[in-house]
């Protein structure tokens, strides 16, 4: 089912992002995680796509397996950097033949190990080009990524929002944010986006912190602020993984409740292929969801 239709029908809901298992041995534990989170009746689940299309086959196979073994709505991430129209056409027709009708259209990162890679060269220079291409099939619901603090390559947030509007005009049906830890960035982004004429749903992306060191490294790479309050809270637990995980879950709960209290309808969770932390957050906010649904 197209996610654009689901968003029009459901008052509230959650969704989950996974990455394809790296080995055959990891496939069964992966499906166990999927089926555990399936109990929360997600609107959809998505599967990531490696830099330069490096996981295209495993992404596709993972999506097909989820679709075959569960009743979940699935969405494939799709990056266009370095890809040809012929390659994209083949993959999209494969998805159509298997009833996969949701795509998250991304420019993507340059493939690792390739020096002097120019992302503007090729048949798809930008995500907007991929959005337009995918929408031309008249079959897919298309999502795009947005950045509450601005994309790391953008001159400023205003310019980044201008580019987001171009993606919307190209046919994007909804958007999912990059992770953020200070909800004020999301509210500020939404205020500016609405003023710029962006009227599609923008679902906030939530990452419960379980490994603070890795989160900080990733946040530094993708222009995401880690508030000092979190730094201070995590500092005593750098050598205590269990306490760090508990603190991260507590913060994610507070973050989700704040978003829900301020009118957010949907939450998208970056699961890192683990169910425990996300499950704890969802159980903690379930009563809040119920209260808002009254």
mmCIF file of N, CA and C in Angstrom, residues 199-261:
data_model
loop_
_atom_site.group_PDB
_atom_site.id
_atom_site.type_symbol
_atom_site.label_atom_id
_atom_site.label_comp_id
_atom_site.label_asym_id
_atom_site.label_seq_id
_atom_site.Cartn_x
_atom_site.Cartn_y
_atom_site.Cartn_z
ATOM 1 N N UNK A 199 4.177 21.679 2.000
ATOM 2 C CA UNK A 199 2.961 21.236 2.701
ATOM 3 C C UNK A 199 2.803 19.727 2.769
ATOM 4 N N UNK A 200 3.888 18.982 2.540
ATOM 5 C CA UNK A 200 3.820 17.521 2.669
ATOM 6 C C UNK A 200 4.113 17.131 4.114
ATOM 7 N N UNK A 201 3.681 15.935 4.555
ATOM 8 C CA UNK A 201 4.035 15.479 5.905
ATOM 9 C C UNK A 201 5.554 15.355 6.053
ATOM 10 N N UNK A 202 6.082 15.805 7.178
ATOM 11 C CA UNK A 202 7.515 15.693 7.479
ATOM 12 C C UNK A 202 7.643 14.908 8.782
ATOM 13 N N UNK A 203 8.036 13.659 8.674
ATOM 14 C CA UNK A 203 8.078 12.755 9.823
ATOM 15 C C UNK A 203 9.428 12.858 10.523
ATOM 16 N N UNK A 204 9.442 13.138 11.831
ATOM 17 C CA UNK A 204 10.715 13.231 12.540
ATOM 18 C C UNK A 204 11.383 11.872 12.730
ATOM 19 N N UNK A 205 12.684 11.834 12.490
ATOM 20 C CA UNK A 205 13.456 10.602 12.653
ATOM 21 C C UNK A 205 14.094 10.539 14.029
ATOM 22 N N UNK A 206 13.852 9.451 14.748
ATOM 23 C CA UNK A 206 14.305 9.298 16.138
ATOM 24 C C UNK A 206 15.355 8.199 16.242
ATOM 25 N N UNK A 207 16.471 8.519 16.876
ATOM 26 C CA UNK A 207 17.519 7.523 17.115
ATOM 27 C C UNK A 207 17.782 7.421 18.616
ATOM 28 N N UNK A 208 17.281 6.373 19.270
ATOM 29 C CA UNK A 208 17.621 6.173 20.685
ATOM 30 C C UNK A 208 19.130 5.933 20.816
ATOM 31 N N UNK A 209 19.772 6.665 21.693
ATOM 32 C CA UNK A 209 21.229 6.565 21.839
ATOM 33 C C UNK A 209 21.592 5.340 22.674
ATOM 34 N N UNK A 210 22.344 4.439 22.080
ATOM 35 C CA UNK A 210 22.827 3.265 22.820
ATOM 36 C C UNK A 210 24.351 3.237 22.885
ATOM 37 N N UNK A 211 25.001 3.890 21.920
ATOM 38 C CA UNK A 211 26.465 3.997 21.909
ATOM 39 C C UNK A 211 26.804 5.453 21.645
ATOM 40 N N UNK A 212 27.056 6.192 22.705
ATOM 41 C CA UNK A 212 27.212 7.643 22.591
ATOM 42 C C UNK A 212 28.408 8.032 21.726
ATOM 43 N N UNK A 213 29.496 7.290 21.811
ATOM 44 C CA UNK A 213 30.684 7.610 21.025
ATOM 45 C C UNK A 213 30.381 7.529 19.533
ATOM 46 N N UNK A 214 29.718 6.468 19.115
ATOM 47 C CA UNK A 214 29.387 6.311 17.693
ATOM 48 C C UNK A 214 28.387 7.355 17.226
ATOM 49 N N UNK A 215 27.421 7.662 18.087
ATOM 50 C CA UNK A 215 26.423 8.670 17.739
ATOM 51 C C UNK A 215 27.100 10.030 17.552
ATOM 52 N N UNK A 216 28.039 10.369 18.421
ATOM 53 C CA UNK A 216 28.750 11.641 18.303
ATOM 54 C C UNK A 216 29.534 11.715 17.002
ATOM 55 N N UNK A 217 30.169 10.611 16.636
ATOM 56 C CA UNK A 217 30.947 10.576 15.395
ATOM 57 C C UNK A 217 30.037 10.784 14.190
ATOM 58 N N UNK A 218 28.911 10.093 14.185
ATOM 59 C CA UNK A 218 27.979 10.213 13.072
ATOM 60 C C UNK A 218 27.344 11.598 13.039
ATOM 61 N N UNK A 219 27.020 12.118 14.218
ATOM 62 C CA UNK A 219 26.407 13.445 14.309
ATOM 63 C C UNK A 219 27.354 14.511 13.761
ATOM 64 N N UNK A 220 28.642 14.359 14.047
ATOM 65 C CA UNK A 220 29.638 15.303 13.553
ATOM 66 C C UNK A 220 29.702 15.279 12.033
ATOM 67 N N UNK A 221 29.573 14.082 11.466
ATOM 68 C CA UNK A 221 29.633 13.925 10.008
ATOM 69 C C UNK A 221 28.424 14.546 9.320
ATOM 70 N N UNK A 222 27.248 14.413 9.930
ATOM 71 C CA UNK A 222 26.022 14.828 9.236
ATOM 72 C C UNK A 222 25.419 16.116 9.782
ATOM 73 N N UNK A 223 26.218 16.933 10.478
ATOM 74 C CA UNK A 223 25.781 18.260 10.898
ATOM 75 C C UNK A 223 24.608 18.219 11.878
ATOM 76 N N UNK A 224 24.660 17.274 12.809
ATOM 77 C CA UNK A 224 23.625 17.169 13.838
ATOM 78 C C UNK A 224 24.209 17.579 15.189
ATOM 79 N N UNK A 225 23.535 18.486 15.859
ATOM 80 C CA UNK A 225 23.999 18.967 17.154
ATOM 81 C C UNK A 225 23.675 17.970 18.259
ATOM 82 N N UNK A 226 24.659 17.686 19.086
ATOM 83 C CA UNK A 226 24.428 16.891 20.291
ATOM 84 C C UNK A 226 24.401 17.877 21.460
ATOM 85 N N UNK A 227 23.233 18.128 22.038
ATOM 86 C CA UNK A 227 23.117 19.132 23.096
ATOM 87 C C UNK A 227 24.037 18.847 24.286
ATOM 88 N N UNK A 228 24.468 19.908 24.935
ATOM 89 C CA UNK A 228 25.343 19.752 26.099
ATOM 90 C C UNK A 228 24.658 18.974 27.207
ATOM 91 N N UNK A 229 23.343 19.095 27.292
ATOM 92 C CA UNK A 229 22.607 18.364 28.326
ATOM 93 C C UNK A 229 22.797 16.860 28.150
ATOM 94 N N UNK A 230 22.835 16.394 26.895
ATOM 95 C CA UNK A 230 23.056 14.969 26.636
ATOM 96 C C UNK A 230 24.498 14.609 26.945
ATOM 97 N N UNK A 231 25.436 15.472 26.512
ATOM 98 C CA UNK A 231 26.861 15.231 26.801
ATOM 99 C C UNK A 231 27.061 15.052 28.306
ATOM 100 N N UNK A 232 26.458 15.947 29.064
ATOM 101 C CA UNK A 232 26.609 15.912 30.527
ATOM 102 C C UNK A 232 25.977 14.652 31.107
ATOM 103 N N UNK A 233 24.825 14.283 30.555
ATOM 104 C CA UNK A 233 24.120 13.113 31.065
ATOM 105 C C UNK A 233 24.869 11.823 30.756
ATOM 106 N N UNK A 234 25.516 11.788 29.604
ATOM 107 C CA UNK A 234 26.206 10.570 29.179
ATOM 108 C C UNK A 234 27.615 10.442 29.747
ATOM 109 N N UNK A 235 28.217 11.546 30.112
ATOM 110 C CA UNK A 235 29.612 11.540 30.563
ATOM 111 C C UNK A 235 29.929 10.492 31.631
ATOM 112 N N UNK A 236 29.090 10.316 32.652
ATOM 113 C CA UNK A 236 29.419 9.326 33.689
ATOM 114 C C UNK A 236 29.301 7.872 33.218
ATOM 115 N N UNK A 237 28.685 7.672 32.035
ATOM 116 C CA UNK A 237 28.376 6.303 31.607
ATOM 117 C C UNK A 237 29.212 5.821 30.416
ATOM 118 N N UNK A 238 30.276 6.546 30.092
ATOM 119 C CA UNK A 238 31.060 6.193 28.911
ATOM 120 C C UNK A 238 31.672 4.800 29.010
ATOM 121 N N UNK A 239 31.888 4.338 30.225
ATOM 122 C CA UNK A 239 32.435 2.985 30.422
ATOM 123 C C UNK A 239 31.405 2.039 31.030
ATOM 124 N N UNK A 240 30.155 2.418 30.928
ATOM 125 C CA UNK A 240 29.078 1.600 31.474
ATOM 126 C C UNK A 240 27.952 1.501 30.433
ATOM 127 N N UNK A 241 28.072 0.569 29.476
ATOM 128 C CA UNK A 241 27.113 0.458 28.369
ATOM 129 C C UNK A 241 25.656 0.334 28.801
ATOM 130 N N UNK A 242 25.403 -0.428 29.856
ATOM 131 C CA UNK A 242 24.019 -0.607 30.302
ATOM 132 C C UNK A 242 23.413 0.701 30.794
ATOM 133 N N UNK A 243 24.186 1.448 31.594
ATOM 134 C CA UNK A 243 23.694 2.729 32.092
ATOM 135 C C UNK A 243 23.546 3.738 30.962
ATOM 136 N N UNK A 244 24.466 3.670 29.993
ATOM 137 C CA UNK A 244 24.393 4.566 28.841
ATOM 138 C C UNK A 244 23.121 4.295 28.041
ATOM 139 N N UNK A 245 22.840 3.035 27.858
ATOM 140 C CA UNK A 245 21.644 2.649 27.105
ATOM 141 C C UNK A 245 20.378 3.131 27.826
ATOM 142 N N UNK A 246 20.333 2.969 29.143
ATOM 143 C CA UNK A 246 19.165 3.418 29.915
ATOM 144 C C UNK A 246 18.983 4.919 29.796
ATOM 145 N N UNK A 247 20.092 5.651 29.868
ATOM 146 C CA UNK A 247 20.027 7.106 29.757
ATOM 147 C C UNK A 247 19.564 7.515 28.362
ATOM 148 N N UNK A 248 20.044 6.798 27.341
ATOM 149 C CA UNK A 248 19.650 7.097 25.967
ATOM 150 C C UNK A 248 18.174 6.853 25.734
ATOM 151 N N UNK A 249 17.658 5.774 26.298
ATOM 152 C CA UNK A 249 16.229 5.463 26.166
ATOM 153 C C UNK A 249 15.398 6.524 26.880
ATOM 154 N N UNK A 250 15.846 6.919 28.058
ATOM 155 C CA UNK A 250 15.126 7.947 28.818
ATOM 156 C C UNK A 250 15.038 9.238 28.020
ATOM 157 N N UNK A 251 16.146 9.611 27.371
ATOM 158 C CA UNK A 251 16.130 10.835 26.585
ATOM 159 C C UNK A 251 15.210 10.692 25.372
ATOM 160 N N UNK A 252 15.242 9.529 24.705
ATOM 161 C CA UNK A 252 14.382 9.311 23.533
ATOM 162 C C UNK A 252 12.909 9.392 23.917
ATOM 163 N N UNK A 253 12.566 8.892 25.089
ATOM 164 C CA UNK A 253 11.180 8.962 25.568
ATOM 165 C C UNK A 253 10.763 10.422 25.743
ATOM 166 N N UNK A 254 11.625 11.193 26.390
ATOM 167 C CA UNK A 254 11.338 12.615 26.601
ATOM 168 C C UNK A 254 11.191 13.332 25.263
ATOM 169 N N UNK A 255 12.075 13.016 24.323
ATOM 170 C CA UNK A 255 12.036 13.632 23.000
ATOM 171 C C UNK A 255 10.726 13.311 22.276
ATOM 172 N N UNK A 256 10.327 12.043 22.303
ATOM 173 C CA UNK A 256 9.094 11.623 21.631
ATOM 174 C C UNK A 256 7.866 12.262 22.266
ATOM 175 N N UNK A 257 7.838 12.299 23.588
ATOM 176 C CA UNK A 257 6.692 12.902 24.270
ATOM 177 C C UNK A 257 6.579 14.381 23.942
ATOM 178 N N UNK A 258 7.715 15.052 23.850
ATOM 179 C CA UNK A 258 7.708 16.469 23.507
ATOM 180 C C UNK A 258 7.133 16.677 22.100
ATOM 181 N N UNK A 259 7.546 15.841 21.158
ATOM 182 C CA UNK A 259 7.048 15.946 19.788
ATOM 183 C C UNK A 259 5.548 15.684 19.723
ATOM 184 N N UNK A 260 5.104 14.637 20.411
ATOM 185 C CA UNK A 260 3.679 14.299 20.403
ATOM 186 C C UNK A 260 2.848 15.401 21.065
ATOM 187 N N UNK A 261 3.377 15.944 22.125
ATOM 188 C CA UNK A 261 2.669 16.997 22.853
ATOM 189 C C UNK A 261 2.528 18.263 21.997
#
